[in-house]
């Protein structure tokens, strides 16, 4: 096959979805190149913009580097540039700095806020349609609250500390909920009474959150009201000024922070591509997601307008973007295989999830399950995490877990901060060294002398390994249960010689399991079926114990050594070899996994070195501009 080029413009939800799947589909086909062009070197996780705006997650938490997302996809060429037009005669996508030939192009350049020409929104209002908008809003709120706290004039103070969101769709609702979540931190930082910072949600319609089921919307509204958010329905904003807004009924409302989320339209640049536009500037497509002007140009996501199901087009949401991308990429694959490419777009919306801050949300799953509060939020997180798994990105799955659960500030996460309390790892250093020494002391008696575990003398206390019991048990064909009780009898006395440190004070120490559980018995017997394997195991386990001990003392691979310590202790307990007084090793090993090797330990140097070297080998060096080596 001659060289074929698929060019995807826009690395948003639609573009990333399509690129991932096309890359996989054509991975063995050297003649197909997929070029992904975006003005940024990263994918912006738009549905979390409000979390950045309200300072819940770090600014870069929603930027996912494209090279990391497409690591090791050799058939994907990344280009950081702004597409300006499509030359359909020459079949070129033109960008500010180059031109890229295509056989098929997929345009997924997204949307932007629509202020419907309302005076003052551009000059004094804020929107939330991009990462830059989120940062600008965050900085503005920090600024007005700081100024408000120091303001003596009551009217000015009120306007500075009043935050107004216009529009109660996804963006508006999630934004007001998230900003309210931020209130107490803002107040504390500025020595303010929290109730002085006020939040108002204005909606033109008589009800709010009209994309939700009424019962879900009512729950969400009750939550907002309970949190002191003022909800103003039937309220139109007709003008925005520096310290107030004009309302349709002729009155004014004081605020220095007006966030406009009342509409979305196709990005302005959509007009440059010479394709027919429909409602709100969206590019008109047929049911195959082809532009009605050219069957080789596919348009997907927020910027596309498919009027087959509704005059208003499909909803501009992630599920719609991915469904459109799926239709388009399947048709491209078919056409490239010489087939018709006539798959029709099929809308399938499996539900909605709306978060109101870090701890409360409402969710409607497949119109069957209606969740609220903790479970709705949990579901939203699971869906977000699933996104990274579906896009084969373990790296960003891990990053998501970190910024949403383990590294959030001010207890602003689903688990109310219980997972994200940070402390100085220095305090775990003595535990780390002590635990390491315990392993070494235990091994000291096992490496030399008559009791050495390296001699061919059986040290493992399992009944089937003892010469008499082995033959007896097999000859009798004893079942696992009776064998297990046999093991228990054999294990208990033998165990006393297994762990070298003596706990014989006061009463006789108690075994954790004086009877090995049946399932453990079966597994262990399968793994260590005879004395030869047992000798090998007792020697290799002793070596591993020594290595764990040394690693913990030196603070090397501490997380791994802690995890292996936990695993070994559990195995020894289940095998009838450990006493209850040994159990402390489990919580202590978990405690040292907190990065304690980074303080007075080798992990301080080794882990960053490995991260850097492995990251470079696997992903390459992240760049602000990709594809600058591409011929112009
Ligand atoms: C605050 C907020 C909250 C939201 N919450 C939800 C939610 O909870 N659930 C939900 O389903 N949806 C939600 N949405 C909507 C959802 O984010 C969009 O429907 C989705 O992002 C659309 O995907 P897309 O691929 O069409 O566009 P986008 O994801 O916007 O991506 C467009 C990409 O094109 C790039 N681009 C634009 N122009 C050019 C150009 N000329 N050249 C090169 N690159 C270009 C941009 O840089 C961007 O990367 C929310 C949106 C916002 C703003």
XYZ file of C-alpha atoms and ligand atoms in Angstrom:
685
model
C 0.000 0.000 0.000
C 1.215 3.505 -0.773
C 1.989 5.763 2.187
C -1.243 6.939 3.829
C -1.572 9.867 6.210
C -4.291 10.419 8.739
C -4.101 13.844 10.320
C -5.960 14.552 13.541
C -6.306 18.166 14.555
C -6.943 18.774 18.256
C -5.726 16.537 21.065
C -8.855 16.833 23.158
C -11.136 14.037 24.312
C -12.127 13.208 20.730
C -8.646 13.545 19.188
C -6.852 11.508 21.845
C -9.484 8.777 21.688
C -9.223 8.532 17.913
C -5.421 8.658 17.825
C -5.049 5.909 20.423
C -7.345 3.553 18.572
C -6.063 4.308 15.092
C -2.490 3.832 16.302
C -3.405 0.445 17.705
C -5.333 -0.581 14.603
C -2.495 0.328 12.261
C 0.386 -0.630 14.509
C 1.687 -3.303 12.153
C 1.092 -1.237 9.043
C 4.267 0.704 8.341
C 2.620 2.627 5.510
C 0.166 4.436 7.736
C 1.196 7.505 9.718
C -1.082 9.260 12.162
C -0.204 12.886 12.791
C -1.736 14.515 15.855
C -1.609 18.300 15.797
C -2.440 20.391 18.839
C -1.523 23.893 19.816
C -0.280 22.503 23.132
C 2.183 19.742 23.903
C -0.360 18.320 26.322
C -3.959 17.149 26.500
C -6.099 19.238 28.840
C -8.480 17.256 31.005
C -11.230 19.838 30.569
C -13.706 18.246 32.935
C -11.429 19.087 35.856
C -10.767 22.727 34.989
C -12.830 23.908 37.950
C -10.565 21.953 40.297
C -7.588 23.969 39.080
C -9.566 27.218 39.206
C -10.514 26.525 42.832
C -7.007 25.441 43.794
C -7.950 21.871 44.709
C -5.338 20.278 42.459
C -1.985 21.636 41.247
C -2.026 23.679 38.068
C -0.340 21.026 35.961
C -2.503 18.186 37.308
C -4.852 18.387 34.334
C -2.157 18.658 31.677
C -1.269 15.257 30.277
C 1.852 15.351 28.146
C 1.093 13.936 24.704
C 4.391 12.128 24.359
C 3.698 10.326 27.623
C 0.195 9.446 26.432
C 1.472 8.119 23.123
C 4.689 6.587 24.396
C 5.965 3.817 22.166
C 3.359 4.378 19.469
C 5.837 4.647 16.645
C 3.159 5.338 14.052
C 2.027 8.526 15.824
C 3.750 11.774 14.956
C 3.097 14.600 17.412
C 3.099 18.193 16.223
C 2.715 21.177 18.529
C 1.292 23.871 16.296
C -1.945 25.705 15.558
C -3.888 24.497 12.541
C -5.036 27.429 10.462
C -6.872 25.856 7.548
C -7.341 22.829 5.332
C -6.311 23.038 1.670
C -8.752 20.469 0.337
C -7.432 20.667 -3.236
C -3.865 19.841 -2.271
C -5.011 17.724 0.678
C -2.908 19.607 3.190
C -3.606 20.657 6.749
C -1.916 24.014 7.137
C -0.576 25.192 10.464
C 1.110 28.403 11.556
C 4.499 26.797 10.994
C 3.995 23.996 8.488
C 1.754 21.923 6.284
C 0.826 18.251 6.609
C -0.467 16.056 3.784
C -3.488 13.925 4.528
C -5.626 11.223 3.040
C -8.137 11.646 5.814
C -8.325 14.419 8.348
C -10.239 14.475 11.614
C -10.982 17.864 13.088
C -11.647 17.953 16.843
C -10.783 21.466 17.895
C -13.383 21.807 20.634
C -15.504 24.688 21.795
C -15.271 27.953 23.680
C -17.539 29.855 26.052
C -20.339 31.800 24.402
C -21.304 35.084 26.055
C -23.954 35.819 23.383
C -22.477 39.308 23.073
C -23.429 40.295 26.636
C -21.717 43.645 27.276
C -18.835 43.584 29.720
C -18.264 39.801 29.859
C -15.083 40.055 27.787
C -13.698 42.986 29.787
C -14.761 42.183 33.340
C -16.034 38.623 33.331
C -14.269 35.283 33.584
C -14.904 32.076 31.673
C -13.772 28.498 32.081
C -12.985 27.078 28.673
C -9.268 26.422 28.864
C -6.411 25.841 31.247
C -5.392 29.497 30.902
C -8.903 30.586 31.890
C -8.749 28.398 34.995
C -5.416 29.893 36.077
C -6.628 33.450 35.426
C -9.760 32.820 37.509
C -7.801 31.305 40.386
C -5.384 34.239 40.499
C -8.241 36.724 40.301
C -10.119 35.130 43.205
C -6.983 35.035 45.342
C -6.494 38.701 44.527
C -10.054 39.911 45.216
C -10.329 37.996 48.477
C -7.014 39.439 49.670
C -8.126 42.954 48.701
C -11.604 42.372 50.155
C -10.184 41.335 53.519
C -8.360 44.673 53.793
C -11.162 46.851 52.415
C -12.839 49.262 54.897
C -15.684 50.457 52.666
C -18.580 47.972 53.232
C -19.973 48.201 49.683
C -16.585 47.674 48.046
C -15.758 44.898 50.510
C -19.023 43.134 49.692
C -18.404 43.296 45.939
C -14.850 42.012 46.303
C -15.967 39.068 48.423
C -18.980 38.177 46.271
C -18.495 35.444 43.658
C -21.176 34.988 41.025
C -21.523 32.171 38.514
C -23.905 32.624 35.611
C -25.359 29.432 34.148
C -26.232 26.191 35.878
C -25.034 23.622 33.340
C -22.178 21.216 34.062
C -19.534 23.914 34.085
C -21.429 26.440 36.196
C -22.649 23.960 38.773
C -19.328 22.231 39.211
C -17.546 25.565 39.385
C -19.750 27.064 42.104
C -19.550 23.838 44.116
C -15.780 23.738 43.846
C -15.333 27.415 44.720
C -17.550 26.985 47.772
C -15.299 24.086 48.780
C -12.337 26.476 48.644
C -14.029 29.095 50.842
C -12.718 28.125 54.256
C -9.120 27.882 53.077
C -9.378 31.273 51.398
C -10.921 32.761 54.533
C -8.227 31.307 56.768
C -5.425 32.527 54.537
C -6.860 36.028 54.624
C -7.980 36.110 58.282
C -11.625 36.456 57.274
C -14.879 35.180 58.692
C -15.760 32.518 56.049
C -19.365 33.688 55.855
C -18.163 36.999 54.420
C -17.215 35.271 51.156
C -20.505 34.737 49.350
C -21.447 32.577 46.380
C -24.355 33.129 44.005
C -25.563 30.962 41.148
C -27.699 32.819 38.587
C -29.845 30.980 36.086
C -32.144 32.393 33.442
C -34.514 29.371 33.557
C -37.024 28.769 36.375
C -35.077 25.660 37.464
C -31.370 24.864 37.737
C -29.223 22.017 36.405
C -31.679 21.204 33.695
C -29.425 18.601 32.092
C -30.092 16.362 35.122
C -33.150 14.413 36.206
C -35.310 16.678 38.343
C -34.793 14.530 41.446
C -30.988 14.605 41.012
C -31.042 18.337 40.319
C -33.157 18.950 43.435
C -30.689 17.030 45.590
C -27.808 19.049 44.184
C -29.716 22.289 44.736
C -30.483 21.370 48.346
C -26.800 20.687 48.919
C -25.795 24.070 47.479
C -28.403 25.849 49.607
C -27.216 24.010 52.687
C -23.714 25.258 51.943
C -24.999 28.808 51.850
C -24.888 29.262 48.067
C -27.545 31.743 46.950
C -29.476 30.353 43.979
C -31.194 32.999 41.818
C -33.525 31.534 39.191
C -35.309 33.465 36.437
C -32.354 35.799 36.576
C -30.753 37.120 33.408
C -27.444 38.996 33.469
C -27.424 41.707 30.839
C -24.261 43.640 31.643
C -21.034 43.119 33.525
C -18.978 45.831 35.220
C -15.896 45.925 37.410
C -17.829 45.758 40.691
C -21.390 44.783 39.777
C -23.596 43.145 37.192
C -26.817 44.434 35.632
C -29.778 42.119 35.855
C -32.608 41.842 33.347
C -35.151 43.157 35.865
C -33.246 46.455 36.021
C -31.537 45.863 39.336
C -27.806 45.459 39.960
C -25.888 42.892 41.967
C -22.523 43.607 43.569
C -19.610 41.419 42.500
C -16.065 41.773 41.249
C -16.048 38.156 40.084
C -18.536 37.198 37.420
C -17.920 33.749 35.950
C -19.815 33.254 32.716
C -20.703 29.639 31.955
C -24.043 30.209 30.285
C -23.208 28.906 26.846
C -20.762 27.167 24.535
C -20.060 27.655 20.869
C -17.594 26.196 18.406
C -14.138 27.617 18.741
C -13.789 30.788 16.616
C -11.099 29.119 14.510
C -13.691 26.683 13.133
C -14.619 29.375 10.614
C -11.136 29.262 9.058
C -11.513 25.746 7.715
C -13.947 26.632 4.939
C -16.542 24.061 6.000
C -20.276 24.612 6.423
C -21.154 25.722 9.942
C -24.448 25.328 11.762
C -25.837 26.265 15.143
C -23.320 28.071 17.410
C -20.655 27.882 14.686
C -20.370 24.100 14.880
C -19.291 22.362 11.653
C -22.101 20.378 10.084
C -21.505 16.650 9.647
C -23.538 13.757 8.306
C -24.221 10.559 10.223
C -20.762 9.217 9.264
C -19.168 12.261 10.916
C -17.993 13.512 7.512
C -18.171 17.214 6.842
C -20.985 17.747 4.391
C -18.441 19.517 2.135
C -15.874 16.730 1.860
C -16.075 13.015 2.750
C -12.359 12.914 3.551
C -12.762 15.528 6.270
C -14.249 14.203 9.495
C -15.343 16.524 12.277
C -15.771 15.276 15.843
C -16.412 16.442 19.398
C -17.735 19.790 20.536
C -16.953 21.500 17.233
C -19.133 19.160 15.168
C -22.853 19.519 14.592
C -24.877 16.426 13.847
C -28.541 17.317 13.563
C -29.855 13.773 13.030
C -31.179 13.296 16.547
C -32.072 16.815 17.620
C -32.244 20.324 16.162
C -29.846 21.398 18.891
C -27.220 18.843 17.835
C -25.618 16.325 20.141
C -24.694 17.453 23.673
C -21.175 18.868 23.917
C -19.886 16.393 26.457
C -17.128 13.795 26.629
C -19.338 10.835 25.773
C -20.539 12.632 22.651
C -16.966 13.529 21.663
C -15.779 9.945 22.005
C -18.818 8.470 20.272
C -18.258 10.789 17.301
C -14.555 9.941 17.222
C -15.383 6.240 17.271
C -17.721 6.589 14.302
C -15.177 8.632 12.368
C -12.185 6.399 13.030
C -14.146 3.247 12.196
C -15.173 4.794 8.883
C -11.592 5.842 8.142
C -10.362 2.318 8.881
C -13.045 0.889 6.570
C -12.242 3.262 3.749
C -8.552 2.464 4.052
C -9.447 -1.196 3.748
C -11.303 -0.388 0.516
C -14.752 -0.636 2.081
C -17.615 1.841 2.183
C -17.001 3.560 5.512
C -20.688 4.078 6.149
C -21.070 3.417 9.873
C -23.684 5.749 11.318
C -23.211 7.770 14.490
C -24.989 6.194 17.396
C -25.512 8.268 20.476
C -25.123 6.367 23.700
C -25.051 8.308 26.909
C -24.575 6.138 29.922
C -25.350 8.831 32.448
C -24.154 11.996 34.083
C -22.017 12.828 37.060
C -21.769 16.255 38.605
C -19.443 17.121 41.461
C -20.144 19.971 43.858
C -16.758 20.317 45.463
C -14.513 17.515 46.549
C -16.968 15.524 48.646
C -20.443 15.753 47.209
C -21.893 14.977 43.846
C -24.917 13.544 42.109
C -24.859 10.845 39.472
C -27.323 9.212 37.177
C -26.041 5.938 35.771
C -27.856 4.555 32.747
C -31.062 6.123 34.042
C -31.253 3.274 36.542
C -28.998 4.167 39.437
C -29.245 7.579 41.043
C -26.436 8.254 43.458
C -25.553 11.224 45.592
C -22.845 12.232 48.023
C -19.884 9.952 48.605
C -20.942 7.222 46.164
C -21.590 9.646 43.325
C -18.138 11.147 43.840
C -16.583 7.721 44.032
C -18.249 6.824 40.759
C -16.941 10.005 39.138
C -13.413 9.162 40.218
C -13.764 5.593 38.975
C -14.944 6.819 35.596
C -12.038 9.258 35.402
C -9.579 6.519 36.330
C -11.143 4.219 33.784
C -10.430 6.881 31.199
C -6.698 6.451 31.689
C -6.946 2.686 31.595
C -8.988 2.828 28.385
C -6.318 5.050 26.930
C -3.609 2.655 28.099
C -1.910 5.164 30.354
C -0.811 3.610 33.625
C 1.400 6.642 34.241
C -1.493 9.094 34.275
C -3.731 6.692 36.149
C -1.122 6.849 38.895
C -0.838 10.647 38.637
C -4.620 10.980 38.897
C -4.653 8.888 42.072
C -1.922 11.084 43.487
C -3.505 14.448 42.850
C -7.074 13.410 43.641
C -6.472 11.227 46.697
C -2.979 11.181 48.093
C -1.604 14.673 47.541
C -4.531 17.018 47.973
C -4.237 20.038 50.211
C -6.513 21.132 53.035
C -8.400 17.828 53.290
C -10.152 18.598 50.020
C -10.741 15.093 48.784
C -13.328 12.377 48.970
C -11.696 10.825 52.020
C -11.646 14.171 53.851
C -7.878 14.274 53.880
C -7.366 10.907 55.558
C -5.365 9.687 52.558
C -3.383 12.836 52.001
C -1.901 13.873 55.306
C 1.769 14.586 54.608
C 4.488 14.388 57.224
C 8.238 14.399 57.553
C 9.592 10.989 56.588
C 12.435 11.567 59.020
C 10.263 10.208 61.837
C 10.071 6.826 60.146
C 13.855 6.466 59.783
C 14.405 4.801 63.195
C 11.617 2.323 62.398
C 13.169 1.568 59.030
C 16.589 0.868 60.525
C 15.140 -1.113 63.422
C 13.029 -3.275 61.109
C 16.047 -3.888 58.876
C 18.151 -4.870 61.881
C 15.462 -7.292 63.045
C 15.662 -9.143 59.748
C 19.460 -9.206 59.987
C 19.453 -10.378 63.614
C 16.977 -13.091 62.700
C 19.260 -14.224 59.896
C 22.401 -14.089 62.002
C 21.638 -17.509 63.481
C 20.647 -18.900 60.110
C 23.853 -18.313 58.189
C 26.464 -20.109 60.274
C 26.986 -22.830 62.860
C 25.260 -26.132 63.287
C 21.815 -24.501 63.009
C 22.633 -22.888 59.669
C 19.795 -22.889 57.153
C 22.394 -23.388 54.445
C 23.118 -26.913 55.589
C 21.000 -29.691 54.088
C 19.061 -30.055 57.289
C 15.359 -29.437 56.993
C 14.245 -26.299 58.826
C 10.762 -25.853 57.370
C 8.211 -27.333 59.751
C 5.709 -28.761 57.256
C 4.443 -32.275 57.884
C 4.618 -33.545 54.334
C 8.351 -32.772 54.254
C 9.087 -34.859 57.335
C 10.144 -38.321 56.099
C 7.669 -40.326 58.185
C 4.659 -38.069 57.627
C 5.241 -37.681 53.875
C 4.909 -41.308 53.037
C 2.167 -41.866 55.574
C 0.051 -39.005 54.350
C 0.344 -39.910 50.707
C -0.179 -43.572 51.339
C -3.330 -42.884 53.264
C -4.488 -40.360 50.697
C -5.381 -38.023 53.532
C -7.480 -35.026 52.633
C -6.269 -31.472 53.097
C -8.193 -30.957 56.300
C -6.727 -33.814 58.178
C -3.338 -33.053 56.689
C -3.659 -29.462 57.873
C -4.282 -30.465 61.416
C -1.306 -32.763 61.089
C 0.681 -29.789 59.881
C -0.427 -27.753 62.823
C 0.769 -30.346 65.228
C 4.105 -30.538 63.466
C 4.389 -26.783 62.946
C 3.847 -25.558 66.495
C 6.897 -27.105 68.155
C 9.077 -26.667 65.081
C 8.149 -22.977 64.829
C 10.043 -22.185 67.972
C 13.258 -22.745 66.130
C 12.231 -20.794 63.035
C 12.360 -17.227 64.302
C 15.658 -16.727 66.068
C 14.618 -14.030 68.498
C 13.247 -15.524 71.666
C 9.984 -14.235 73.005
C 9.877 -16.630 75.893
C 8.945 -14.299 78.671
C 6.098 -14.844 81.069
C 3.639 -17.136 79.378
C 4.399 -19.274 76.344
C 4.083 -17.048 73.242
C 1.028 -17.640 71.116
C 1.132 -18.733 67.478
C -0.712 -16.492 65.015
C -2.053 -19.632 63.331
C -1.521 -22.795 65.264
C -3.376 -24.513 62.451
C -2.294 -23.667 58.935
C -5.412 -22.665 56.906
C -6.402 -25.313 54.374
C -5.931 -23.100 51.337
C -2.459 -22.106 52.528
C -1.661 -25.741 53.169
C -2.620 -26.656 49.601
C -0.647 -23.790 48.034
C 2.437 -24.378 50.160
C 2.388 -28.082 49.489
C 2.160 -27.432 45.758
C 5.024 -24.947 45.887
C 7.273 -26.953 48.176
C 6.429 -30.525 47.305
C 9.617 -32.262 48.463
C 12.786 -31.834 50.479
C 14.950 -30.728 47.518
C 12.671 -27.773 46.889
C 12.472 -27.160 50.634
C 16.271 -26.883 50.928
C 16.337 -24.487 48.018
C 13.501 -22.426 49.519
C 14.980 -22.207 52.995
C 18.295 -20.997 51.568
C 16.781 -18.522 49.112
C 14.359 -17.137 51.693
C 17.211 -16.556 54.077
C 19.109 -14.696 51.357
C 16.036 -12.565 50.630
C 15.632 -11.802 54.347
C 19.253 -10.647 54.500
C 18.744 -8.478 51.421
C 15.593 -6.917 52.894
C 17.423 -6.227 56.135
C 20.388 -4.615 54.373
C 18.132 -2.602 52.058
C 16.071 -1.249 54.951
C 19.116 -0.283 56.976
C 20.639 1.458 53.939
C 17.313 3.003 52.859
C 17.523 1.418 49.431
C 14.339 0.452 47.551
C 12.553 1.016 50.830
C 9.031 0.839 49.437
C 9.739 -2.527 47.866
C 11.590 -3.827 50.921
C 8.680 -2.757 53.139
C 6.184 -4.464 50.839
C 8.238 -7.687 50.799
C 8.533 -7.497 54.603
C 4.753 -7.348 54.867
C 4.363 -10.248 52.447
C 6.969 -12.400 54.225
C 5.494 -11.736 57.649
C 2.028 -12.682 56.423
C 3.372 -15.853 54.784
C 5.291 -16.830 57.919
C 2.187 -16.248 60.052
C -0.009 -18.308 57.752
C 2.596 -21.045 57.602
C 2.432 -21.531 61.335
C 5.890 -20.084 61.889
C 5.209 -16.749 63.584
C 3.918 -15.696 66.983
C 1.520 -12.842 67.676
C 4.478 -10.950 69.107
C 5.963 -10.845 65.585
C 2.925 -9.091 64.142
C 4.337 -5.628 64.830
C 6.520 -6.173 61.761
C 3.509 -5.697 59.467
C 2.398 -2.202 60.563
C 6.002 -1.159 60.928
C 6.864 -2.323 57.413
C 3.826 -0.436 56.091
C 4.919 2.668 57.992
C 8.404 2.710 56.472
C 6.919 2.586 52.955
C 6.217 6.317 53.311
C 9.448 7.235 51.531
C 11.567 6.869 54.637
C 14.514 5.787 52.479
C 14.724 9.362 51.196
C 15.938 10.598 54.595
C 19.385 9.327 55.543
C 19.034 6.583 52.955
C 20.202 5.741 49.451
C 16.738 6.208 47.968
C 17.362 9.940 48.106
C 19.644 9.520 45.102
C 18.738 6.158 43.635
C 14.985 6.670 43.167
C 15.195 10.031 41.308
C 17.996 8.617 39.163
C 15.922 5.564 38.225
C 12.812 7.671 37.610
C 14.753 9.963 35.313
C 16.545 7.202 33.447
C 13.505 4.964 33.098
C 11.269 7.903 32.146
C 13.686 8.981 29.432
C 14.030 5.466 28.062
C 10.298 4.760 28.045
C 8.805 8.145 27.163
C 11.709 10.196 25.833
C 12.352 13.710 27.092
C 9.160 15.770 27.464
C 9.220 18.848 25.259
C 7.198 22.037 25.037
C 7.171 21.684 21.253
C 6.786 18.366 19.493
C 7.433 17.796 15.825
C 9.555 20.868 15.254
C 11.850 18.619 13.176
C 8.998 18.038 10.723
C 9.803 19.439 7.240
C 7.917 22.627 6.546
C -15.229 23.252 33.232
C -15.804 22.175 32.350
C -16.409 21.081 32.933
C -16.925 20.073 32.128
N -17.468 18.994 32.725
C -17.911 17.973 31.967
C -18.383 16.795 32.577
O -18.443 16.682 33.789
N -18.785 15.782 31.754
C -18.712 15.872 30.399
O -19.048 14.912 29.710
N -18.270 16.980 29.800
C -17.870 18.034 30.535
N -17.377 19.147 29.928
C -17.373 19.215 28.451
C -16.196 18.455 27.843
O -15.009 18.928 28.428
C -16.141 18.624 26.342
O -17.345 18.134 25.798
C -14.968 17.872 25.722
O -13.766 18.418 26.182
C -15.005 17.988 24.197
O -13.922 17.297 23.649
P -13.280 17.791 22.259
O -12.267 16.764 21.901
O -14.319 18.099 21.286
O -12.586 19.164 22.589
P -11.513 19.554 23.666
O -11.401 18.543 24.703
O -11.862 20.932 24.064
O -10.154 19.574 22.848
C -9.915 20.432 21.768
C -8.416 20.441 21.498
O -8.177 21.113 20.280
C -7.045 21.940 20.426
N -7.163 23.001 19.399
C -8.138 23.921 19.302
N -7.938 24.667 18.203
C -6.823 24.200 17.617
C -6.105 24.550 16.452
N -6.511 25.527 15.627
N -4.973 23.885 16.143
C -4.538 22.893 16.932
N -5.191 22.509 18.045
C -6.319 23.150 18.368
C -7.095 22.418 21.844
O -5.811 22.816 22.291
C -7.613 21.181 22.557
O -6.566 20.375 22.981
C -16.865 20.182 30.709
C -16.257 21.292 30.123
C -15.730 22.280 30.937
C -15.064 23.458 30.279
